[in-house]
Amino acid sequence: MTWQTPETFLFEGHSIRWGSLGEGEPLVLMHGTPFWSYEWARLAPLLALERKVYFFDMLGYGNSDRPAGDVSLGIQNRIFAALVESWGLERPDVVAHDFGGATALRAHLIDLVDYNRLTLIDPVAIRPWGSPLVQHVKHHEAAFAGMPGYMHEAILPAYLSSAMKREATAETLAPYADQWIGDGKQASFYWQIAQMDQRFTDEIQDRYSEIRCPVQILWGEDDEWIPIERGRELHSMIQGSDFISVPGAGHLMQEDAPEAIAFHVQAFLKSKGRK
């Protein structure tokens, strides 16, 4: 499947790549890590039948620039706030996964970006977080970045497949793995992990009661990266939120259960709630 982010937005000298599909009220899709906007490749065209769907690659991911500098959650919310302004959007609907969830929450609570409705899919939002690989790499980033490429290419598919409940084929994994293989890409993979810091969610975790829009939380029942108990805890912290557990889905629900995302997002967008 061909997936492109043909447009460019400049943020503090860095190129952020993005694209859009369809016409209508705006709907923004936000990817997680170590993924990129391709994770929405099957869902974006479907959602674009009724909406104008925006998607982008975070700084350090996909087709966006990969600087040897800040690509942490601390900069991603600022980029997203600037993107929303550049698109001329007021109170868009947002669907955000994993790190995209943390970015959407930070942009809302810190940068005061308002949403109409917010769907969070297995978001990074509740302490503690970080897979065993993440914790290990954070202490040995240079060693991983400089190890032989064939070792990295062996680790990467195994790590990515653990995000899915269904058995992942080489064809399924390739679009996610390929963005981290090759000159400079291996180092950027470990560089973004080294900058994962819980303080970026600590800054907002006690402020979830301040969220100003209806929230729906979808969580894979078989998420091995962030257990579903974190989702239930988040649900209890966001007053009036809806919580839906999705059977047969791991952390990357876009691959395990895209039909569940489509159904619940479309129903949520059409539901009545706070405006």
PDB file of C-alpha atoms in Angstrom:
ATOM      1  CA  MET A   1       0.000   0.000   0.000  1.00  0.00           C
ATOM      2  CA  THR A   2       1.333   3.408  -0.968  1.00  0.00           C
ATOM      3  CA  TRP A   3       1.149   5.943   1.841  1.00  0.00           C
ATOM      4  CA  GLN A   4       2.311   9.499   1.439  1.00  0.00           C
ATOM      5  CA  THR A   5       2.634  12.664   3.494  1.00  0.00           C
ATOM      6  CA  PRO A   6       3.128  15.098   0.614  1.00  0.00           C
ATOM      7  CA  GLU A   7       2.816  18.437   2.408  1.00  0.00           C
ATOM      8  CA  THR A   8       5.516  20.182   4.459  1.00  0.00           C
ATOM      9  CA  PHE A   9       5.156  22.407   7.522  1.00  0.00           C
ATOM     10  CA  LEU A  10       8.262  24.128   8.867  1.00  0.00           C
ATOM     11  CA  PHE A  11       8.671  24.280  12.625  1.00  0.00           C
ATOM     12  CA  GLU A  12      11.777  25.960  14.009  1.00  0.00           C
ATOM     13  CA  GLY A  13      13.707  24.948  10.896  1.00  0.00           C
ATOM     14  CA  HIS A  14      12.466  21.351  10.849  1.00  0.00           C
ATOM     15  CA  SER A  15      10.223  19.844   8.175  1.00  0.00           C
ATOM     16  CA  ILE A  16       7.050  18.182   9.430  1.00  0.00           C
ATOM     17  CA  ARG A  17       5.374  16.100   6.732  1.00  0.00           C
ATOM     18  CA  TRP A  18       1.593  15.826   6.573  1.00  0.00           C
ATOM     19  CA  GLY A  19      -1.331  15.048   4.318  1.00  0.00           C
ATOM     20  CA  SER A  20      -5.103  15.147   4.181  1.00  0.00           C
ATOM     21  CA  LEU A  21      -8.000  13.286   2.594  1.00  0.00           C
ATOM     22  CA  GLY A  22     -11.659  14.055   2.022  1.00  0.00           C
ATOM     23  CA  GLU A  23     -13.879  17.036   2.716  1.00  0.00           C
ATOM     24  CA  GLY A  24     -16.002  18.138   5.644  1.00  0.00           C
ATOM     25  CA  GLU A  25     -15.517  18.788   9.329  1.00  0.00           C
ATOM     26  CA  PRO A  26     -11.878  18.288  10.411  1.00  0.00           C
ATOM     27  CA  LEU A  27     -10.640  15.084  11.993  1.00  0.00           C
ATOM     28  CA  VAL A  28      -6.972  14.777  12.993  1.00  0.00           C
ATOM     29  CA  LEU A  29      -5.225  11.392  13.357  1.00  0.00           C
ATOM     30  CA  MET A  30      -2.121  11.205  15.571  1.00  0.00           C
ATOM     31  CA  HIS A  31       0.274   8.255  15.503  1.00  0.00           C
ATOM     32  CA  GLY A  32       2.305   6.648  18.261  1.00  0.00           C
ATOM     33  CA  THR A  33       5.896   5.466  18.655  1.00  0.00           C
ATOM     34  CA  PRO A  34       7.835   3.761  17.123  1.00  0.00           C
ATOM     35  CA  PHE A  35       5.238   4.024  14.386  1.00  0.00           C
ATOM     36  CA  TRP A  36       4.338   6.777  11.899  1.00  0.00           C
ATOM     37  CA  SER A  37       1.267   8.077  10.114  1.00  0.00           C
ATOM     38  CA  TYR A  38       1.138   4.883   8.027  1.00  0.00           C
ATOM     39  CA  GLU A  39      -0.643   3.254  10.969  1.00  0.00           C
ATOM     40  CA  TRP A  40      -3.775   5.109   9.731  1.00  0.00           C
ATOM     41  CA  ALA A  41      -3.429   3.925   6.104  1.00  0.00           C
ATOM     42  CA  ARG A  42      -6.499   1.685   6.229  1.00  0.00           C
ATOM     43  CA  LEU A  43      -8.621   3.926   8.439  1.00  0.00           C
ATOM     44  CA  ALA A  44      -7.989   7.384   6.984  1.00  0.00           C
ATOM     45  CA  PRO A  45      -9.680   6.711   3.611  1.00  0.00           C
ATOM     46  CA  LEU A  46     -12.728   5.273   5.365  1.00  0.00           C
ATOM     47  CA  LEU A  47     -13.063   8.166   7.805  1.00  0.00           C
ATOM     48  CA  ALA A  48     -12.482  10.600   4.930  1.00  0.00           C
ATOM     49  CA  LEU A  49     -15.778   9.532   3.344  1.00  0.00           C
ATOM     50  CA  GLU A  50     -17.489  11.893   5.803  1.00  0.00           C
ATOM     51  CA  ARG A  51     -14.681  14.117   7.100  1.00  0.00           C
ATOM     52  CA  LYS A  52     -11.583  16.022   6.078  1.00  0.00           C
ATOM     53  CA  VAL A  53      -8.927  13.867   7.664  1.00  0.00           C
ATOM     54  CA  TYR A  54      -5.519  15.300   8.568  1.00  0.00           C
ATOM     55  CA  PHE A  55      -2.485  13.169   9.454  1.00  0.00           C
ATOM     56  CA  PHE A  56       1.194  13.910   9.997  1.00  0.00           C
ATOM     57  CA  ASP A  57       4.515  12.410  10.996  1.00  0.00           C
ATOM     58  CA  MET A  58       5.870  13.628  14.314  1.00  0.00           C
ATOM     59  CA  LEU A  59       9.327  15.177  14.390  1.00  0.00           C
ATOM     60  CA  GLY A  60      11.797  12.291  14.338  1.00  0.00           C
ATOM     61  CA  TYR A  61       9.380   9.857  12.676  1.00  0.00           C
ATOM     62  CA  GLY A  62       8.294   8.747   9.234  1.00  0.00           C
ATOM     63  CA  ASN A  63       9.014  11.305   6.532  1.00  0.00           C
ATOM     64  CA  SER A  64       9.530  14.235   8.898  1.00  0.00           C
ATOM     65  CA  ASP A  65      13.009  15.473   9.803  1.00  0.00           C
ATOM     66  CA  ARG A  66      15.035  13.407  12.258  1.00  0.00           C
ATOM     67  CA  PRO A  67      17.344  15.832  13.993  1.00  0.00           C
ATOM     68  CA  ALA A  68      19.989  14.801  16.493  1.00  0.00           C
ATOM     69  CA  GLY A  69      18.187  17.037  18.936  1.00  0.00           C
ATOM     70  CA  ASP A  70      14.895  17.247  20.781  1.00  0.00           C
ATOM     71  CA  VAL A  71      12.263  14.820  19.493  1.00  0.00           C
ATOM     72  CA  SER A  72      10.726  14.199  22.914  1.00  0.00           C
ATOM     73  CA  LEU A  73       7.142  14.645  24.058  1.00  0.00           C
ATOM     74  CA  GLY A  74       8.266  18.044  25.286  1.00  0.00           C
ATOM     75  CA  ILE A  75       8.406  19.415  21.729  1.00  0.00           C
ATOM     76  CA  GLN A  76       5.700  17.328  20.036  1.00  0.00           C
ATOM     77  CA  ASN A  77       2.781  19.187  21.639  1.00  0.00           C
ATOM     78  CA  ARG A  78       4.236  22.543  20.535  1.00  0.00           C
ATOM     79  CA  ILE A  79       4.535  21.253  16.984  1.00  0.00           C
ATOM     80  CA  PHE A  80       0.981  19.940  17.028  1.00  0.00           C
ATOM     81  CA  ALA A  81      -0.388  23.234  18.366  1.00  0.00           C
ATOM     82  CA  ALA A  82       1.432  25.073  15.565  1.00  0.00           C
ATOM     83  CA  LEU A  83       0.139  22.603  12.970  1.00  0.00           C
ATOM     84  CA  VAL A  84      -3.474  23.043  14.076  1.00  0.00           C
ATOM     85  CA  GLU A  85      -3.049  26.800  13.803  1.00  0.00           C
ATOM     86  CA  SER A  86      -1.462  26.517  10.347  1.00  0.00           C
ATOM     87  CA  TRP A  87      -4.377  24.366   9.173  1.00  0.00           C
ATOM     88  CA  GLY A  88      -6.808  26.998  10.438  1.00  0.00           C
ATOM     89  CA  LEU A  89      -8.698  24.500  12.570  1.00  0.00           C
ATOM     90  CA  GLU A  90     -10.920  25.416  15.499  1.00  0.00           C
ATOM     91  CA  ARG A  91     -11.936  22.600  17.831  1.00  0.00           C
ATOM     92  CA  PRO A  92     -11.175  19.675  15.501  1.00  0.00           C
ATOM     93  CA  ASP A  93     -12.071  16.126  16.381  1.00  0.00           C
ATOM     94  CA  VAL A  94      -8.933  14.186  17.282  1.00  0.00           C
ATOM     95  CA  VAL A  95      -8.068  10.478  17.345  1.00  0.00           C
ATOM     96  CA  ALA A  96      -4.718   9.853  19.031  1.00  0.00           C
ATOM     97  CA  HIS A  97      -2.729   6.671  19.676  1.00  0.00           C
ATOM     98  CA  ASP A  98       0.086   5.956  22.150  1.00  0.00           C
ATOM     99  CA  PHE A  99       2.535   8.942  22.116  1.00  0.00           C
ATOM    100  CA  GLY A 100      -0.005  10.746  19.971  1.00  0.00           C
ATOM    101  CA  GLY A 101      -2.346  10.492  22.938  1.00  0.00           C
ATOM    102  CA  ALA A 102       0.196  12.104  25.242  1.00  0.00           C
ATOM    103  CA  THR A 103       0.820  14.790  22.620  1.00  0.00           C
ATOM    104  CA  ALA A 104      -2.889  15.532  22.226  1.00  0.00           C
ATOM    105  CA  LEU A 105      -3.348  15.744  25.995  1.00  0.00           C
ATOM    106  CA  ARG A 106      -0.328  18.015  26.428  1.00  0.00           C
ATOM    107  CA  ALA A 107      -1.434  20.299  23.581  1.00  0.00           C
ATOM    108  CA  HIS A 108      -4.897  20.542  25.139  1.00  0.00           C
ATOM    109  CA  LEU A 109      -3.790  21.191  28.729  1.00  0.00           C
ATOM    110  CA  ILE A 110      -0.553  23.128  28.166  1.00  0.00           C
ATOM    111  CA  ASP A 111      -1.024  24.858  24.801  1.00  0.00           C
ATOM    112  CA  LEU A 112      -4.814  25.285  25.213  1.00  0.00           C
ATOM    113  CA  VAL A 113      -5.684  23.617  21.903  1.00  0.00           C
ATOM    114  CA  ASP A 114      -9.418  22.886  22.045  1.00  0.00           C
ATOM    115  CA  TYR A 115     -11.058  19.788  20.579  1.00  0.00           C
ATOM    116  CA  ASN A 116     -14.629  18.930  19.740  1.00  0.00           C
ATOM    117  CA  ARG A 117     -14.176  15.300  20.732  1.00  0.00           C
ATOM    118  CA  LEU A 118     -11.069  13.301  21.642  1.00  0.00           C
ATOM    119  CA  THR A 119     -10.593   9.574  21.117  1.00  0.00           C
ATOM    120  CA  LEU A 120      -7.562   8.084  22.857  1.00  0.00           C
ATOM    121  CA  ILE A 121      -6.302   4.650  21.742  1.00  0.00           C
ATOM    122  CA  ASP A 122      -3.970   2.915  24.223  1.00  0.00           C
ATOM    123  CA  PRO A 123      -2.381   6.293  25.053  1.00  0.00           C
ATOM    124  CA  VAL A 124       0.776   7.016  26.999  1.00  0.00           C
ATOM    125  CA  ALA A 125      -0.870   8.930  29.820  1.00  0.00           C
ATOM    126  CA  ILE A 126      -0.499   7.209  33.206  1.00  0.00           C
ATOM    127  CA  ARG A 127       2.719   6.565  35.112  1.00  0.00           C
ATOM    128  CA  PRO A 128       4.626   4.292  34.964  1.00  0.00           C
ATOM    129  CA  TRP A 129       5.134   3.586  31.249  1.00  0.00           C
ATOM    130  CA  GLY A 130       7.859   2.231  28.979  1.00  0.00           C
ATOM    131  CA  SER A 131       8.370  -1.327  27.755  1.00  0.00           C
ATOM    132  CA  PRO A 132      11.323  -3.413  29.003  1.00  0.00           C
ATOM    133  CA  LEU A 133      13.177  -2.604  25.757  1.00  0.00           C
ATOM    134  CA  VAL A 134      12.569   1.109  26.273  1.00  0.00           C
ATOM    135  CA  GLN A 135      13.912   0.968  29.821  1.00  0.00           C
ATOM    136  CA  HIS A 136      17.020  -0.933  28.722  1.00  0.00           C
ATOM    137  CA  VAL A 137      17.782   1.267  25.722  1.00  0.00           C
ATOM    138  CA  LYS A 138      17.455   4.442  27.788  1.00  0.00           C
ATOM    139  CA  HIS A 139      20.497   3.294  29.783  1.00  0.00           C
ATOM    140  CA  HIS A 140      22.520   2.039  26.800  1.00  0.00           C
ATOM    141  CA  GLU A 141      21.407   4.202  23.853  1.00  0.00           C
ATOM    142  CA  ALA A 142      24.881   4.658  22.322  1.00  0.00           C
ATOM    143  CA  ALA A 143      25.594   0.931  22.351  1.00  0.00           C
ATOM    144  CA  PHE A 144      22.331   0.123  20.575  1.00  0.00           C
ATOM    145  CA  ALA A 145      22.703   2.957  18.061  1.00  0.00           C
ATOM    146  CA  GLY A 146      26.152   1.722  17.053  1.00  0.00           C
ATOM    147  CA  MET A 147      25.600  -2.032  16.977  1.00  0.00           C
ATOM    148  CA  PRO A 148      25.830  -3.898  13.651  1.00  0.00           C
ATOM    149  CA  GLY A 149      22.852  -3.306  11.400  1.00  0.00           C
ATOM    150  CA  TYR A 150      21.980  -7.007  11.119  1.00  0.00           C
ATOM    151  CA  MET A 151      21.451  -7.131  14.905  1.00  0.00           C
ATOM    152  CA  HIS A 152      19.181  -4.107  14.807  1.00  0.00           C
ATOM    153  CA  GLU A 153      17.260  -5.624  11.901  1.00  0.00           C
ATOM    154  CA  ALA A 154      16.716  -8.771  13.988  1.00  0.00           C
ATOM    155  CA  ILE A 155      15.548  -6.906  17.104  1.00  0.00           C
ATOM    156  CA  LEU A 156      13.185  -4.527  15.338  1.00  0.00           C
ATOM    157  CA  PRO A 157      10.589  -6.967  13.908  1.00  0.00           C
ATOM    158  CA  ALA A 158      10.423  -8.877  17.187  1.00  0.00           C
ATOM    159  CA  TYR A 159       9.798  -5.665  19.089  1.00  0.00           C
ATOM    160  CA  LEU A 160       7.181  -4.395  16.656  1.00  0.00           C
ATOM    161  CA  SER A 161       5.340  -7.715  16.524  1.00  0.00           C
ATOM    162  CA  SER A 162       4.921  -7.597  20.311  1.00  0.00           C
ATOM    163  CA  ALA A 163       2.638  -4.596  19.781  1.00  0.00           C
ATOM    164  CA  MET A 164       0.138  -6.829  17.994  1.00  0.00           C
ATOM    165  CA  LYS A 165      -2.048  -9.649  19.231  1.00  0.00           C
ATOM    166  CA  ARG A 166      -2.418 -11.221  15.816  1.00  0.00           C
ATOM    167  CA  GLU A 167       0.604 -12.942  14.301  1.00  0.00           C
ATOM    168  CA  ALA A 168       2.379 -10.283  12.282  1.00  0.00           C
ATOM    169  CA  THR A 169       3.584 -11.212   8.819  1.00  0.00           C
ATOM    170  CA  ALA A 170       6.726  -9.778   7.249  1.00  0.00           C
ATOM    171  CA  GLU A 171       4.454  -7.809   4.921  1.00  0.00           C
ATOM    172  CA  THR A 172       2.604  -6.275   7.881  1.00  0.00           C
ATOM    173  CA  LEU A 173       5.790  -5.348   9.721  1.00  0.00           C
ATOM    174  CA  ALA A 174       7.744  -3.958   6.762  1.00  0.00           C
ATOM    175  CA  PRO A 175       6.183  -0.446   6.597  1.00  0.00           C
ATOM    176  CA  TYR A 176       6.886   0.047  10.306  1.00  0.00           C
ATOM    177  CA  ALA A 177      10.351  -1.513  10.366  1.00  0.00           C
ATOM    178  CA  ASP A 178      11.676  -0.017   7.136  1.00  0.00           C
ATOM    179  CA  GLN A 179      11.479   3.554   8.441  1.00  0.00           C
ATOM    180  CA  TRP A 180      14.108   2.620  11.057  1.00  0.00           C
ATOM    181  CA  ILE A 181      16.509   0.663   8.821  1.00  0.00           C
ATOM    182  CA  GLY A 182      19.347   2.219   6.845  1.00  0.00           C
ATOM    183  CA  ASP A 183      21.812   5.066   7.080  1.00  0.00           C
ATOM    184  CA  GLY A 184      21.033   7.219  10.093  1.00  0.00           C
ATOM    185  CA  LYS A 185      17.675   5.575  10.687  1.00  0.00           C
ATOM    186  CA  GLN A 186      18.970   3.020  13.183  1.00  0.00           C
ATOM    187  CA  ALA A 187      20.483   5.766  15.312  1.00  0.00           C
ATOM    188  CA  SER A 188      17.264   7.792  15.144  1.00  0.00           C
ATOM    189  CA  PHE A 189      15.280   4.800  16.417  1.00  0.00           C
ATOM    190  CA  TYR A 190      17.335   4.570  19.599  1.00  0.00           C
ATOM    191  CA  TRP A 191      17.626   8.344  19.893  1.00  0.00           C
ATOM    192  CA  GLN A 192      13.851   8.771  20.172  1.00  0.00           C
ATOM    193  CA  ILE A 193      13.708   6.017  22.802  1.00  0.00           C
ATOM    194  CA  ALA A 194      16.500   7.642  24.830  1.00  0.00           C
ATOM    195  CA  GLN A 195      14.392  10.799  25.102  1.00  0.00           C
ATOM    196  CA  MET A 196      11.311   9.083  26.504  1.00  0.00           C
ATOM    197  CA  ASP A 197      10.812  10.698  29.887  1.00  0.00           C
ATOM    198  CA  GLN A 198       7.928  10.138  32.283  1.00  0.00           C
ATOM    199  CA  ARG A 199       8.119  13.751  33.435  1.00  0.00           C
ATOM    200  CA  PHE A 200       6.263  14.806  30.290  1.00  0.00           C
ATOM    201  CA  THR A 201       3.170  12.902  31.393  1.00  0.00           C
ATOM    202  CA  ASP A 202       3.772  13.728  35.058  1.00  0.00           C
ATOM    203  CA  GLU A 203       3.303  17.392  34.068  1.00  0.00           C
ATOM    204  CA  ILE A 204      -0.297  16.727  33.055  1.00  0.00           C
ATOM    205  CA  GLN A 205      -1.439  13.541  34.810  1.00  0.00           C
ATOM    206  CA  ASP A 206      -2.947  15.406  37.743  1.00  0.00           C
ATOM    207  CA  ARG A 207      -4.793  17.784  35.398  1.00  0.00           C
ATOM    208  CA  TYR A 208      -7.016  15.337  33.533  1.00  0.00           C
ATOM    209  CA  SER A 209     -10.039  16.677  35.389  1.00  0.00           C
ATOM    210  CA  GLU A 210      -9.486  19.915  33.431  1.00  0.00           C
ATOM    211  CA  ILE A 211     -10.147  18.330  30.021  1.00  0.00           C
ATOM    212  CA  ARG A 212     -12.705  20.454  28.183  1.00  0.00           C
ATOM    213  CA  CYS A 213     -14.266  18.025  25.687  1.00  0.00           C
ATOM    214  CA  PRO A 214     -15.937  14.616  25.544  1.00  0.00           C
ATOM    215  CA  VAL A 215     -13.373  11.797  25.674  1.00  0.00           C
ATOM    216  CA  GLN A 216     -13.570   8.211  24.464  1.00  0.00           C
ATOM    217  CA  ILE A 217     -10.858   5.720  25.442  1.00  0.00           C
ATOM    218  CA  LEU A 218     -10.284   2.543  23.406  1.00  0.00           C
ATOM    219  CA  TRP A 219      -7.941  -0.087  24.834  1.00  0.00           C
ATOM    220  CA  GLY A 220      -6.737  -3.413  23.497  1.00  0.00           C
ATOM    221  CA  GLU A 221      -7.505  -6.143  26.001  1.00  0.00           C
ATOM    222  CA  ASP A 222      -4.222  -7.852  25.098  1.00  0.00           C
ATOM    223  CA  ASP A 223      -1.958  -4.787  25.109  1.00  0.00           C
ATOM    224  CA  GLU A 224       1.471  -6.036  26.243  1.00  0.00           C
ATOM    225  CA  TRP A 225       3.049  -2.576  26.113  1.00  0.00           C
ATOM    226  CA  ILE A 226       0.599  -0.672  28.303  1.00  0.00           C
ATOM    227  CA  PRO A 227      -1.704  -2.940  30.343  1.00  0.00           C
ATOM    228  CA  ILE A 228      -5.426  -2.307  30.240  1.00  0.00           C
ATOM    229  CA  GLU A 229      -5.392  -1.460  33.947  1.00  0.00           C
ATOM    230  CA  ARG A 230      -3.734   1.834  32.977  1.00  0.00           C
ATOM    231  CA  GLY A 231      -6.669   2.511  30.694  1.00  0.00           C
ATOM    232  CA  ARG A 232      -9.211   1.915  33.427  1.00  0.00           C
ATOM    233  CA  GLU A 233      -7.244   4.205  35.728  1.00  0.00           C
ATOM    234  CA  LEU A 234      -7.190   6.915  33.052  1.00  0.00           C
ATOM    235  CA  HIS A 235     -10.931   6.506  32.553  1.00  0.00           C
ATOM    236  CA  SER A 236     -11.485   7.117  36.275  1.00  0.00           C
ATOM    237  CA  MET A 237      -9.435  10.320  36.070  1.00  0.00           C
ATOM    238  CA  ILE A 238     -11.323  11.857  33.126  1.00  0.00           C
ATOM    239  CA  GLN A 239     -14.795  12.716  34.314  1.00  0.00           C
ATOM    240  CA  GLY A 240     -17.534  11.596  31.958  1.00  0.00           C
ATOM    241  CA  SER A 241     -15.209   9.670  29.658  1.00  0.00           C
ATOM    242  CA  ASP A 242     -16.286   6.503  27.872  1.00  0.00           C
ATOM    243  CA  PHE A 243     -14.086   3.411  28.169  1.00  0.00           C
ATOM    244  CA  ILE A 244     -14.229   0.572  25.656  1.00  0.00           C
ATOM    245  CA  SER A 245     -12.055  -2.522  25.867  1.00  0.00           C
ATOM    246  CA  VAL A 246     -11.407  -4.161  22.510  1.00  0.00           C
ATOM    247  CA  PRO A 247     -10.998  -7.958  22.498  1.00  0.00           C
ATOM    248  CA  GLY A 248      -8.388  -9.556  20.287  1.00  0.00           C
ATOM    249  CA  ALA A 249      -6.342  -6.363  20.129  1.00  0.00           C
ATOM    250  CA  GLY A 250      -2.879  -5.520  21.370  1.00  0.00           C
ATOM    251  CA  HIS A 251      -1.232  -2.117  21.526  1.00  0.00           C
ATOM    252  CA  LEU A 252      -1.328  -1.482  17.784  1.00  0.00           C
ATOM    253  CA  MET A 253      -5.089  -1.753  17.423  1.00  0.00           C
ATOM    254  CA  GLN A 254      -4.887  -0.292  13.911  1.00  0.00           C
ATOM    255  CA  GLU A 255      -3.512  -3.666  12.766  1.00  0.00           C
ATOM    256  CA  ASP A 256      -5.365  -5.985  15.146  1.00  0.00           C
ATOM    257  CA  ALA A 257      -8.844  -4.450  15.056  1.00  0.00           C
ATOM    258  CA  PRO A 258      -9.180  -1.555  12.599  1.00  0.00           C
ATOM    259  CA  GLU A 259     -12.884  -2.270  12.221  1.00  0.00           C
ATOM    260  CA  ALA A 260     -13.381  -1.644  15.945  1.00  0.00           C
ATOM    261  CA  ILE A 261     -11.648   1.733  15.697  1.00  0.00           C
ATOM    262  CA  ALA A 262     -13.755   2.695  12.675  1.00  0.00           C
ATOM    263  CA  PHE A 263     -17.012   1.689  14.361  1.00  0.00           C
ATOM    264  CA  HIS A 264     -16.366   3.361  17.701  1.00  0.00           C
ATOM    265  CA  VAL A 265     -14.845   6.537  16.249  1.00  0.00           C
ATOM    266  CA  GLN A 266     -17.698   7.050  13.802  1.00  0.00           C
ATOM    267  CA  ALA A 267     -20.294   6.415  16.509  1.00  0.00           C
ATOM    268  CA  PHE A 268     -18.551   8.807  18.891  1.00  0.00           C
ATOM    269  CA  LEU A 269     -18.327  11.559  16.276  1.00  0.00           C
ATOM    270  CA  LYS A 270     -22.071  11.324  15.703  1.00  0.00           C
ATOM    271  CA  SER A 271     -23.001  11.152  19.398  1.00  0.00           C
ATOM    272  CA  LYS A 272     -24.416  14.038  21.348  1.00  0.00           C
ATOM    273  CA  GLY A 273     -22.276  15.421  24.116  1.00  0.00           C
ATOM    274  CA  ARG A 274     -20.640  18.523  25.452  1.00  0.00           C
ATOM    275  CA  LYS A 275     -19.931  21.152  22.847  1.00  0.00           C
TER     276      LYS A 275
END
